[in-house]
mmCIF file of C-alpha atoms in Angstrom:
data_model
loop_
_atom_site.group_PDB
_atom_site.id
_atom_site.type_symbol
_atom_site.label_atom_id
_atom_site.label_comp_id
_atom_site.label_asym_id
_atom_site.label_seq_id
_atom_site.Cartn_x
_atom_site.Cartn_y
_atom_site.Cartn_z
ATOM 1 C CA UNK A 1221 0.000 0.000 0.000
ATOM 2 C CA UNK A 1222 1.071 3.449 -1.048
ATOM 3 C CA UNK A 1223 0.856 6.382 1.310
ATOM 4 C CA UNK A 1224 -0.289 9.559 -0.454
ATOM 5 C CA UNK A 1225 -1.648 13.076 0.713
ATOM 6 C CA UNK A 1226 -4.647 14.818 -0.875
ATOM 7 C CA UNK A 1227 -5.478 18.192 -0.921
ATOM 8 C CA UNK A 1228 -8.891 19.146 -1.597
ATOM 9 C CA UNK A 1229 -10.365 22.786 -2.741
ATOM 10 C CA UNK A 1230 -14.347 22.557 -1.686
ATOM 11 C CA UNK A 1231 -16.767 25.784 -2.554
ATOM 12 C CA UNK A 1232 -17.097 27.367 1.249
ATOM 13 C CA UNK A 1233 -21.044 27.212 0.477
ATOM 14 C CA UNK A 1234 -20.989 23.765 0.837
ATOM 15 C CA UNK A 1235 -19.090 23.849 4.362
ATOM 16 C CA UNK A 1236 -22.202 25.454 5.900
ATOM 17 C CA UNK A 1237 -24.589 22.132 5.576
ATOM 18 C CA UNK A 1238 -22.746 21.131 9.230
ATOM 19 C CA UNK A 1239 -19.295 20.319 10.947
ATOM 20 C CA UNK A 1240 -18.108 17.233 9.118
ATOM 21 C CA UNK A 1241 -20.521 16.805 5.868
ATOM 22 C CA UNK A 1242 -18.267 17.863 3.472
ATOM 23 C CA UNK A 1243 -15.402 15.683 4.570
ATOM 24 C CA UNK A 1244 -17.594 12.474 5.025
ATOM 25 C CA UNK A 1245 -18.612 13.145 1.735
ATOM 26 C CA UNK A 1246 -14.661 12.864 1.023
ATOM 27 C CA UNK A 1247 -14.292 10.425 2.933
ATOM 28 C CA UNK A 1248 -16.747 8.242 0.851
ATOM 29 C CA UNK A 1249 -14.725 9.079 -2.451
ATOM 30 C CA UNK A 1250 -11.433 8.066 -1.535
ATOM 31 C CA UNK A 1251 -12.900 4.772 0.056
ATOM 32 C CA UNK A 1252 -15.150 4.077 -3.446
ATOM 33 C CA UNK A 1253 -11.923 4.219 -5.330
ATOM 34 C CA UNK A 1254 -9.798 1.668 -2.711
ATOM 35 C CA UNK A 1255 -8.121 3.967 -0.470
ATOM 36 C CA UNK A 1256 -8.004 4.314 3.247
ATOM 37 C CA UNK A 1257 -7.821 7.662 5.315
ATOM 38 C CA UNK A 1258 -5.648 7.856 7.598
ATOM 39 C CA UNK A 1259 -5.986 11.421 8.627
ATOM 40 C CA UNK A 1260 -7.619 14.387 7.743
ATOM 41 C CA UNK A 1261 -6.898 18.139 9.043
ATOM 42 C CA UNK A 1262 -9.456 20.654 8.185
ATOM 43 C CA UNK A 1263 -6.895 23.390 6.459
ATOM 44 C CA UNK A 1264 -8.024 26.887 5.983
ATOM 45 C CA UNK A 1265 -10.979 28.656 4.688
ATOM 46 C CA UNK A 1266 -9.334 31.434 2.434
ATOM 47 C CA UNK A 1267 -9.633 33.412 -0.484
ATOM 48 C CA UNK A 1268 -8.345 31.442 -3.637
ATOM 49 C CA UNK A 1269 -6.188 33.593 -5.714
ATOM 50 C CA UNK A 1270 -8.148 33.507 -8.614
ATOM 51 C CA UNK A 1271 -11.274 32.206 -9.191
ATOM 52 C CA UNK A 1272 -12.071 28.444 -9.861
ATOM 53 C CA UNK A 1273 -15.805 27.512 -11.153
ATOM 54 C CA UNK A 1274 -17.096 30.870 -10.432
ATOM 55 C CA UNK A 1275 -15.803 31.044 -6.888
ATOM 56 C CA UNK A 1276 -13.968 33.255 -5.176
ATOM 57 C CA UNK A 1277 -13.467 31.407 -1.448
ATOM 58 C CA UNK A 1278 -12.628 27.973 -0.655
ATOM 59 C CA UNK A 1279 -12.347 25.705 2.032
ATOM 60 C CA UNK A 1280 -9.164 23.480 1.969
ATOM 61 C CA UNK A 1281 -8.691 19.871 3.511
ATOM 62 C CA UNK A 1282 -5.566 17.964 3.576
ATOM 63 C CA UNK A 1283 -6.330 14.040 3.290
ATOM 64 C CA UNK A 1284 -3.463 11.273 3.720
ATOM 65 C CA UNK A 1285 -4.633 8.225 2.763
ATOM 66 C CA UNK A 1286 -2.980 4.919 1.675
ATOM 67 C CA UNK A 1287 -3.958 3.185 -0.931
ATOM 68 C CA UNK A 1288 -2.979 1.217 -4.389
ATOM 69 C CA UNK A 1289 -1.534 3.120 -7.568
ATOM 70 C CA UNK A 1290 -4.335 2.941 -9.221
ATOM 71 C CA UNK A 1291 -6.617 4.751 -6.010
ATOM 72 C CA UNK A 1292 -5.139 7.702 -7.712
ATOM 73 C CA UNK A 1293 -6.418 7.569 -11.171
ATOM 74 C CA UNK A 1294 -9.777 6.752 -10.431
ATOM 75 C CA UNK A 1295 -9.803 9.340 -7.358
ATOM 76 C CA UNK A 1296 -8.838 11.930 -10.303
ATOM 77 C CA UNK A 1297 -11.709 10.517 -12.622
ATOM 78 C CA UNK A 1298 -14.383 10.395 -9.455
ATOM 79 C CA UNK A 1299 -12.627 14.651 -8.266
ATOM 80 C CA UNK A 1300 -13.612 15.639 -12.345
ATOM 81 C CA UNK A 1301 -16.998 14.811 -12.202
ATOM 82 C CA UNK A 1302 -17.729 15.477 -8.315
ATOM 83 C CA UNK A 1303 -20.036 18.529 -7.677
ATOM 84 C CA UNK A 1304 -18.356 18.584 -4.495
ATOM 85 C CA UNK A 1305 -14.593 18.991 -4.978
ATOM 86 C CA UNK A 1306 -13.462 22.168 -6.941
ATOM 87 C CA UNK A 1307 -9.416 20.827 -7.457
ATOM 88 C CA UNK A 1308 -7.893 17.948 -6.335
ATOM 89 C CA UNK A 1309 -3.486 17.673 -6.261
ATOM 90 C CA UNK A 1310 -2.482 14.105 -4.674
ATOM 91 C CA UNK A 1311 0.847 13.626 -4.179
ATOM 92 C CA UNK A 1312 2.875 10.454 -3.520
ATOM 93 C CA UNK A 1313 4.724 10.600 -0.229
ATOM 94 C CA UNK A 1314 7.362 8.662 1.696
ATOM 95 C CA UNK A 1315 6.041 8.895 5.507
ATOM 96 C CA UNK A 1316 2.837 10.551 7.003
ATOM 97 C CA UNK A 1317 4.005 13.423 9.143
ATOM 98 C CA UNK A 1318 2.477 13.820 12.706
ATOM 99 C CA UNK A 1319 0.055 16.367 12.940
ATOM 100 C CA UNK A 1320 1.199 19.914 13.880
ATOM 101 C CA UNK A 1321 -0.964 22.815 15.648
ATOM 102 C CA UNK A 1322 -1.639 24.977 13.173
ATOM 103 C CA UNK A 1323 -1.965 28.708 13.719
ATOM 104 C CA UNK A 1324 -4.892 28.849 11.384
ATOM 105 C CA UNK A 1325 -8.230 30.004 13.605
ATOM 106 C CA UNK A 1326 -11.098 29.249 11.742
ATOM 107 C CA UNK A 1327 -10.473 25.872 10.742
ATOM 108 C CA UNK A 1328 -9.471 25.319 14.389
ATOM 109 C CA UNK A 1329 -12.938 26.260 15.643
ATOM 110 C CA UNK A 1330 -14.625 24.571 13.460
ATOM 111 C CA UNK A 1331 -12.980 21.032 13.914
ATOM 112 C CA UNK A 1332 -12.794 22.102 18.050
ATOM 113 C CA UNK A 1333 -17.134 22.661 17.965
ATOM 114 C CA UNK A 1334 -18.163 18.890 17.114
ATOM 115 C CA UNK A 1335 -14.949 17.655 19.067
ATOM 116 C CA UNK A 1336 -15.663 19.479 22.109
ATOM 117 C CA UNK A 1337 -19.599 18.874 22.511
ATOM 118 C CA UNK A 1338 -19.081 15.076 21.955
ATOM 119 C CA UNK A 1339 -16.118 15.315 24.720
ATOM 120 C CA UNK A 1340 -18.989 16.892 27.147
ATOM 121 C CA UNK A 1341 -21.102 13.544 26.119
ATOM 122 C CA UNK A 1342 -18.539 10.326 26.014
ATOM 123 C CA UNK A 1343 -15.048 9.725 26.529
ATOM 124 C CA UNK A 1344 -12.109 10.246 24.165
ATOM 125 C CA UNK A 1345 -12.121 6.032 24.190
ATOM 126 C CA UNK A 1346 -15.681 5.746 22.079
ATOM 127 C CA UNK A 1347 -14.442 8.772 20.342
ATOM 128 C CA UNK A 1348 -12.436 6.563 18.287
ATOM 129 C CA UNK A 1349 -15.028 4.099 17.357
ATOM 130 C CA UNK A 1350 -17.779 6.531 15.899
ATOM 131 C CA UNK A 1351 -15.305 7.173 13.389
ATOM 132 C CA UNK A 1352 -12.942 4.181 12.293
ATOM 133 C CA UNK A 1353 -11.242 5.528 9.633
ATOM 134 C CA UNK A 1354 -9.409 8.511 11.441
ATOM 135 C CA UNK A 1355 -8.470 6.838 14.389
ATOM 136 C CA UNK A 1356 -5.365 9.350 14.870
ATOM 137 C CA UNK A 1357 -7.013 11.973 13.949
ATOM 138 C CA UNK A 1358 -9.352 11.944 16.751
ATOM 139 C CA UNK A 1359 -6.950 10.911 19.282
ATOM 140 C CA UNK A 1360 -5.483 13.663 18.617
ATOM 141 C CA UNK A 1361 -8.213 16.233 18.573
ATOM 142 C CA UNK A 1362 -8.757 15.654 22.143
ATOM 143 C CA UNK A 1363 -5.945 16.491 23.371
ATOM 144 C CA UNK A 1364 -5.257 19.380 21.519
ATOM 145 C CA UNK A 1365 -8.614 20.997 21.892
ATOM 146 C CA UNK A 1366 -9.691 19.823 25.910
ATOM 147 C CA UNK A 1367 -7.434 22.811 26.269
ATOM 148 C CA UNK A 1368 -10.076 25.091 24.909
ATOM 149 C CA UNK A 1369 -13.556 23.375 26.170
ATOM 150 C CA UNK A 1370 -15.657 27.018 27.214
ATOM 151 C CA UNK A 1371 -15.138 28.748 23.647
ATOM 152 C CA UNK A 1372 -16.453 26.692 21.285
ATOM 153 C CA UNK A 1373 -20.193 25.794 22.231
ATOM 154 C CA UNK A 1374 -20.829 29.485 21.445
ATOM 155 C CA UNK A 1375 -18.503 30.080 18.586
ATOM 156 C CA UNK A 1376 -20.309 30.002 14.995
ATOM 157 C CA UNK A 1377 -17.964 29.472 12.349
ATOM 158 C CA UNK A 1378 -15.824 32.509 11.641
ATOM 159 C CA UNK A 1379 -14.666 33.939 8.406
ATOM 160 C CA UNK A 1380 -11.720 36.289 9.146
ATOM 161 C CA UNK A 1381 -10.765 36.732 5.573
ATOM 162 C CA UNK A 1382 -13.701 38.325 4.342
ATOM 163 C CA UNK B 1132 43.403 25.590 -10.139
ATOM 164 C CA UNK B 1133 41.586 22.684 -8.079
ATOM 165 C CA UNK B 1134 41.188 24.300 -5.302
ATOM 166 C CA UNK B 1135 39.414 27.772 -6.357
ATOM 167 C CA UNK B 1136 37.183 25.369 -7.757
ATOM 168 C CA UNK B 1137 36.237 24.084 -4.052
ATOM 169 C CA UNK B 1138 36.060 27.163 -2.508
ATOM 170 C CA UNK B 1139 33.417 28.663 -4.557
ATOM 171 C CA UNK B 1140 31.130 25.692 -4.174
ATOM 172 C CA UNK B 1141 31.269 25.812 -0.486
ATOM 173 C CA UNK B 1142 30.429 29.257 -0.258
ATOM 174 C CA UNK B 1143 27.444 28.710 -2.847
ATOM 175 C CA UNK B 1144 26.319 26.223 -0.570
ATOM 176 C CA UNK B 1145 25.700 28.761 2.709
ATOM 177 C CA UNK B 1146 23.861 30.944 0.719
ATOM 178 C CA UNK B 1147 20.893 28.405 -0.097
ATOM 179 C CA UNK B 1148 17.945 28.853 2.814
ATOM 180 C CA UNK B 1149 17.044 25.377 2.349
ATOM 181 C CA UNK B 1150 20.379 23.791 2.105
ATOM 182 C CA UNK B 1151 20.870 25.146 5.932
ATOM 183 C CA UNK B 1152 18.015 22.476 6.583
ATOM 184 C CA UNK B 1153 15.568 23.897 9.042
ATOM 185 C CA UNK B 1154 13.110 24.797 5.771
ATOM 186 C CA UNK B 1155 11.886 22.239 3.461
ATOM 187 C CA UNK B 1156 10.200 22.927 0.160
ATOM 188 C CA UNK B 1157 6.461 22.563 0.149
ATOM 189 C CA UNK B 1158 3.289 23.988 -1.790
ATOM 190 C CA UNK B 1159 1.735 24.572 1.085
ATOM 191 C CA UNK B 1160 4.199 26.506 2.586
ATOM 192 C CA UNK B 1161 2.560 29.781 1.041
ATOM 193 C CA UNK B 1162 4.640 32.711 2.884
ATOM 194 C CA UNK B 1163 8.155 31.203 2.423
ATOM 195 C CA UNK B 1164 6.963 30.773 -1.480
ATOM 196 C CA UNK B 1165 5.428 33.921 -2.179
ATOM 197 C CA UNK B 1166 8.901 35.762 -1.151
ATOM 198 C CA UNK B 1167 10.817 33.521 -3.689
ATOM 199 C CA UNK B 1168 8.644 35.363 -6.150
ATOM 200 C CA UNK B 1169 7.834 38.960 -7.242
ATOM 201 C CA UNK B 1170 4.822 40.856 -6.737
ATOM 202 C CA UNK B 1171 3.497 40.071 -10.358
ATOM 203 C CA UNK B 1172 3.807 36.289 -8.910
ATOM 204 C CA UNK B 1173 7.053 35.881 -11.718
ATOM 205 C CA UNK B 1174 9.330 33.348 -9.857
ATOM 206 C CA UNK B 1175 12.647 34.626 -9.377
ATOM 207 C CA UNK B 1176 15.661 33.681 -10.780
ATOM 208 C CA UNK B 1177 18.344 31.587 -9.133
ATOM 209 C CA UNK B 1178 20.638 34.566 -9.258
ATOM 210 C CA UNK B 1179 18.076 37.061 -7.415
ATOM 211 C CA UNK B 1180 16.505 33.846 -4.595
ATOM 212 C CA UNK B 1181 19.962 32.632 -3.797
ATOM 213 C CA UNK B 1182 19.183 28.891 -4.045
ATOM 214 C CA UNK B 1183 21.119 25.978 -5.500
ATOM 215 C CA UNK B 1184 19.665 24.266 -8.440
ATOM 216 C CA UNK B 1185 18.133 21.570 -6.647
ATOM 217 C CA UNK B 1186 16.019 23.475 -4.678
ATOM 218 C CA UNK B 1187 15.577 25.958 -7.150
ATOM 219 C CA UNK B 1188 13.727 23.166 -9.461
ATOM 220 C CA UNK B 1189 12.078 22.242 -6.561
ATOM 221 C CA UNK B 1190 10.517 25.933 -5.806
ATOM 222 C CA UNK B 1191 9.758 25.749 -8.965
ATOM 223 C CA UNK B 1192 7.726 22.858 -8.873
ATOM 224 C CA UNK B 1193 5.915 23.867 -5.654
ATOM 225 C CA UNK B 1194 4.881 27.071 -6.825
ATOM 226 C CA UNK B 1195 3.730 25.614 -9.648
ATOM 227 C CA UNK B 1196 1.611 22.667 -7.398
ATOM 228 C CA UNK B 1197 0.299 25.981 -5.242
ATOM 229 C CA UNK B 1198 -0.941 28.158 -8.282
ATOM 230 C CA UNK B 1199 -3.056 24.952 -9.879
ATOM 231 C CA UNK B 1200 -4.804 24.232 -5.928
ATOM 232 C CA UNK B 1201 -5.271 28.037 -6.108
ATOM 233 C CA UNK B 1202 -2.937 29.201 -3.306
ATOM 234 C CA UNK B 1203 -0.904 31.547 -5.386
ATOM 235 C CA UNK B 1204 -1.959 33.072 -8.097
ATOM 236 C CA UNK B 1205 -0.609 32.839 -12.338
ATOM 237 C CA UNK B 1206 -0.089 36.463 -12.094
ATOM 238 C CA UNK B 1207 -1.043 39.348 -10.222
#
Protein backbone atom coordinates (compact mmCIF):
# COMPACT_ATOMS: atom_id res chain seq x y z
CA UNK A 1 0.00 0.00 0.00
CA UNK A 2 1.07 3.45 -1.05
CA UNK A 3 0.86 6.38 1.31
CA UNK A 4 -0.29 9.56 -0.45
CA UNK A 5 -1.65 13.08 0.71
CA UNK A 6 -4.65 14.82 -0.87
CA UNK A 7 -5.48 18.19 -0.92
CA UNK A 8 -8.89 19.15 -1.60
CA UNK A 9 -10.37 22.79 -2.74
CA UNK A 10 -14.35 22.56 -1.69
CA UNK A 11 -16.77 25.78 -2.55
CA UNK A 12 -17.10 27.37 1.25
CA UNK A 13 -21.04 27.21 0.48
CA UNK A 14 -20.99 23.77 0.84
CA UNK A 15 -19.09 23.85 4.36
CA UNK A 16 -22.20 25.45 5.90
CA UNK A 17 -24.59 22.13 5.58
CA UNK A 18 -22.75 21.13 9.23
CA UNK A 19 -19.29 20.32 10.95
CA UNK A 20 -18.11 17.23 9.12
CA UNK A 21 -20.52 16.80 5.87
CA UNK A 22 -18.27 17.86 3.47
CA UNK A 23 -15.40 15.68 4.57
CA UNK A 24 -17.59 12.47 5.03
CA UNK A 25 -18.61 13.15 1.73
CA UNK A 26 -14.66 12.86 1.02
CA UNK A 27 -14.29 10.42 2.93
CA UNK A 28 -16.75 8.24 0.85
CA UNK A 29 -14.73 9.08 -2.45
CA UNK A 30 -11.43 8.07 -1.54
CA UNK A 31 -12.90 4.77 0.06
CA UNK A 32 -15.15 4.08 -3.45
CA UNK A 33 -11.92 4.22 -5.33
CA UNK A 34 -9.80 1.67 -2.71
CA UNK A 35 -8.12 3.97 -0.47
CA UNK A 36 -8.00 4.31 3.25
CA UNK A 37 -7.82 7.66 5.32
CA UNK A 38 -5.65 7.86 7.60
CA UNK A 39 -5.99 11.42 8.63
CA UNK A 40 -7.62 14.39 7.74
CA UNK A 41 -6.90 18.14 9.04
CA UNK A 42 -9.46 20.65 8.19
CA UNK A 43 -6.89 23.39 6.46
CA UNK A 44 -8.02 26.89 5.98
CA UNK A 45 -10.98 28.66 4.69
CA UNK A 46 -9.33 31.43 2.43
CA UNK A 47 -9.63 33.41 -0.48
CA UNK A 48 -8.34 31.44 -3.64
CA UNK A 49 -6.19 33.59 -5.71
CA UNK A 50 -8.15 33.51 -8.61
CA UNK A 51 -11.27 32.21 -9.19
CA UNK A 52 -12.07 28.44 -9.86
CA UNK A 53 -15.81 27.51 -11.15
CA UNK A 54 -17.10 30.87 -10.43
CA UNK A 55 -15.80 31.04 -6.89
CA UNK A 56 -13.97 33.26 -5.18
CA UNK A 57 -13.47 31.41 -1.45
CA UNK A 58 -12.63 27.97 -0.65
CA UNK A 59 -12.35 25.71 2.03
CA UNK A 60 -9.16 23.48 1.97
CA UNK A 61 -8.69 19.87 3.51
CA UNK A 62 -5.57 17.96 3.58
CA UNK A 63 -6.33 14.04 3.29
CA UNK A 64 -3.46 11.27 3.72
CA UNK A 65 -4.63 8.22 2.76
CA UNK A 66 -2.98 4.92 1.67
CA UNK A 67 -3.96 3.19 -0.93
CA UNK A 68 -2.98 1.22 -4.39
CA UNK A 69 -1.53 3.12 -7.57
CA UNK A 70 -4.33 2.94 -9.22
CA UNK A 71 -6.62 4.75 -6.01
CA UNK A 72 -5.14 7.70 -7.71
CA UNK A 73 -6.42 7.57 -11.17
CA UNK A 74 -9.78 6.75 -10.43
CA UNK A 75 -9.80 9.34 -7.36
CA UNK A 76 -8.84 11.93 -10.30
CA UNK A 77 -11.71 10.52 -12.62
CA UNK A 78 -14.38 10.39 -9.46
CA UNK A 79 -12.63 14.65 -8.27
CA UNK A 80 -13.61 15.64 -12.35
CA UNK A 81 -17.00 14.81 -12.20
CA UNK A 82 -17.73 15.48 -8.32
CA UNK A 83 -20.04 18.53 -7.68
CA UNK A 84 -18.36 18.58 -4.50
CA UNK A 85 -14.59 18.99 -4.98
CA UNK A 86 -13.46 22.17 -6.94
CA UNK A 87 -9.42 20.83 -7.46
CA UNK A 88 -7.89 17.95 -6.34
CA UNK A 89 -3.49 17.67 -6.26
CA UNK A 90 -2.48 14.10 -4.67
CA UNK A 91 0.85 13.63 -4.18
CA UNK A 92 2.88 10.45 -3.52
CA UNK A 93 4.72 10.60 -0.23
CA UNK A 94 7.36 8.66 1.70
CA UNK A 95 6.04 8.90 5.51
CA UNK A 96 2.84 10.55 7.00
CA UNK A 97 4.01 13.42 9.14
CA UNK A 98 2.48 13.82 12.71
CA UNK A 99 0.05 16.37 12.94
CA UNK A 100 1.20 19.91 13.88
CA UNK A 101 -0.96 22.82 15.65
CA UNK A 102 -1.64 24.98 13.17
CA UNK A 103 -1.96 28.71 13.72
CA UNK A 104 -4.89 28.85 11.38
CA UNK A 105 -8.23 30.00 13.61
CA UNK A 106 -11.10 29.25 11.74
CA UNK A 107 -10.47 25.87 10.74
CA UNK A 108 -9.47 25.32 14.39
CA UNK A 109 -12.94 26.26 15.64
CA UNK A 110 -14.62 24.57 13.46
CA UNK A 111 -12.98 21.03 13.91
CA UNK A 112 -12.79 22.10 18.05
CA UNK A 113 -17.13 22.66 17.97
CA UNK A 114 -18.16 18.89 17.11
CA UNK A 115 -14.95 17.65 19.07
CA UNK A 116 -15.66 19.48 22.11
CA UNK A 117 -19.60 18.87 22.51
CA UNK A 118 -19.08 15.08 21.96
CA UNK A 119 -16.12 15.32 24.72
CA UNK A 120 -18.99 16.89 27.15
CA UNK A 121 -21.10 13.54 26.12
CA UNK A 122 -18.54 10.33 26.01
CA UNK A 123 -15.05 9.73 26.53
CA UNK A 124 -12.11 10.25 24.16
CA UNK A 125 -12.12 6.03 24.19
CA UNK A 126 -15.68 5.75 22.08
CA UNK A 127 -14.44 8.77 20.34
CA UNK A 128 -12.44 6.56 18.29
CA UNK A 129 -15.03 4.10 17.36
CA UNK A 130 -17.78 6.53 15.90
CA UNK A 131 -15.31 7.17 13.39
CA UNK A 132 -12.94 4.18 12.29
CA UNK A 133 -11.24 5.53 9.63
CA UNK A 134 -9.41 8.51 11.44
CA UNK A 135 -8.47 6.84 14.39
CA UNK A 136 -5.36 9.35 14.87
CA UNK A 137 -7.01 11.97 13.95
CA UNK A 138 -9.35 11.94 16.75
CA UNK A 139 -6.95 10.91 19.28
CA UNK A 140 -5.48 13.66 18.62
CA UNK A 141 -8.21 16.23 18.57
CA UNK A 142 -8.76 15.65 22.14
CA UNK A 143 -5.95 16.49 23.37
CA UNK A 144 -5.26 19.38 21.52
CA UNK A 145 -8.61 21.00 21.89
CA UNK A 146 -9.69 19.82 25.91
CA UNK A 147 -7.43 22.81 26.27
CA UNK A 148 -10.08 25.09 24.91
CA UNK A 149 -13.56 23.37 26.17
CA UNK A 150 -15.66 27.02 27.21
CA UNK A 151 -15.14 28.75 23.65
CA UNK A 152 -16.45 26.69 21.28
CA UNK A 153 -20.19 25.79 22.23
CA UNK A 154 -20.83 29.48 21.44
CA UNK A 155 -18.50 30.08 18.59
CA UNK A 156 -20.31 30.00 15.00
CA UNK A 157 -17.96 29.47 12.35
CA UNK A 158 -15.82 32.51 11.64
CA UNK A 159 -14.67 33.94 8.41
CA UNK A 160 -11.72 36.29 9.15
CA UNK A 161 -10.77 36.73 5.57
CA UNK A 162 -13.70 38.32 4.34
CA UNK B 1 43.40 25.59 -10.14
CA UNK B 2 41.59 22.68 -8.08
CA UNK B 3 41.19 24.30 -5.30
CA UNK B 4 39.41 27.77 -6.36
CA UNK B 5 37.18 25.37 -7.76
CA UNK B 6 36.24 24.08 -4.05
CA UNK B 7 36.06 27.16 -2.51
CA UNK B 8 33.42 28.66 -4.56
CA UNK B 9 31.13 25.69 -4.17
CA UNK B 10 31.27 25.81 -0.49
CA UNK B 11 30.43 29.26 -0.26
CA UNK B 12 27.44 28.71 -2.85
CA UNK B 13 26.32 26.22 -0.57
CA UNK B 14 25.70 28.76 2.71
CA UNK B 15 23.86 30.94 0.72
CA UNK B 16 20.89 28.40 -0.10
CA UNK B 17 17.95 28.85 2.81
CA UNK B 18 17.04 25.38 2.35
CA UNK B 19 20.38 23.79 2.10
CA UNK B 20 20.87 25.15 5.93
CA UNK B 21 18.02 22.48 6.58
CA UNK B 22 15.57 23.90 9.04
CA UNK B 23 13.11 24.80 5.77
CA UNK B 24 11.89 22.24 3.46
CA UNK B 25 10.20 22.93 0.16
CA UNK B 26 6.46 22.56 0.15
CA UNK B 27 3.29 23.99 -1.79
CA UNK B 28 1.73 24.57 1.08
CA UNK B 29 4.20 26.51 2.59
CA UNK B 30 2.56 29.78 1.04
CA UNK B 31 4.64 32.71 2.88
CA UNK B 32 8.16 31.20 2.42
CA UNK B 33 6.96 30.77 -1.48
CA UNK B 34 5.43 33.92 -2.18
CA UNK B 35 8.90 35.76 -1.15
CA UNK B 36 10.82 33.52 -3.69
CA UNK B 37 8.64 35.36 -6.15
CA UNK B 38 7.83 38.96 -7.24
CA UNK B 39 4.82 40.86 -6.74
CA UNK B 40 3.50 40.07 -10.36
CA UNK B 41 3.81 36.29 -8.91
CA UNK B 42 7.05 35.88 -11.72
CA UNK B 43 9.33 33.35 -9.86
CA UNK B 44 12.65 34.63 -9.38
CA UNK B 45 15.66 33.68 -10.78
CA UNK B 46 18.34 31.59 -9.13
CA UNK B 47 20.64 34.57 -9.26
CA UNK B 48 18.08 37.06 -7.42
CA UNK B 49 16.50 33.85 -4.59
CA UNK B 50 19.96 32.63 -3.80
CA UNK B 51 19.18 28.89 -4.05
CA UNK B 52 21.12 25.98 -5.50
CA UNK B 53 19.66 24.27 -8.44
CA UNK B 54 18.13 21.57 -6.65
CA UNK B 55 16.02 23.48 -4.68
CA UNK B 56 15.58 25.96 -7.15
CA UNK B 57 13.73 23.17 -9.46
CA UNK B 58 12.08 22.24 -6.56
CA UNK B 59 10.52 25.93 -5.81
CA UNK B 60 9.76 25.75 -8.96
CA UNK B 61 7.73 22.86 -8.87
CA UNK B 62 5.91 23.87 -5.65
CA UNK B 63 4.88 27.07 -6.83
CA UNK B 64 3.73 25.61 -9.65
CA UNK B 65 1.61 22.67 -7.40
CA UNK B 66 0.30 25.98 -5.24
CA UNK B 67 -0.94 28.16 -8.28
CA UNK B 68 -3.06 24.95 -9.88
CA UNK B 69 -4.80 24.23 -5.93
CA UNK B 70 -5.27 28.04 -6.11
CA UNK B 71 -2.94 29.20 -3.31
CA UNK B 72 -0.90 31.55 -5.39
CA UNK B 73 -1.96 33.07 -8.10
CA UNK B 74 -0.61 32.84 -12.34
CA UNK B 75 -0.09 36.46 -12.09
CA UNK B 76 -1.04 39.35 -10.22
Amino acid sequence: MKKYEGMFVVDTKETKQGPGVVEDQINALITKCKGEVVRVEDWDERKLAYEISGTTNGTYFLYYFTGEPDTISTLNREVKLSPLVLRALFLSIKEIPEPEVREAEPAEERKVAPAAVKAEEAPAAVKAEEAPADVEAKEVTPEVKAEEPAEDAGDAPEKTEE
Amino acid sequence: MAYKKRYRKFSEKGRCRFCRGDLVVDYKDVPTLQKLCTTQGKLFSRKRSGNCAKHQRKVKLAVKRARFIGLMPFVG
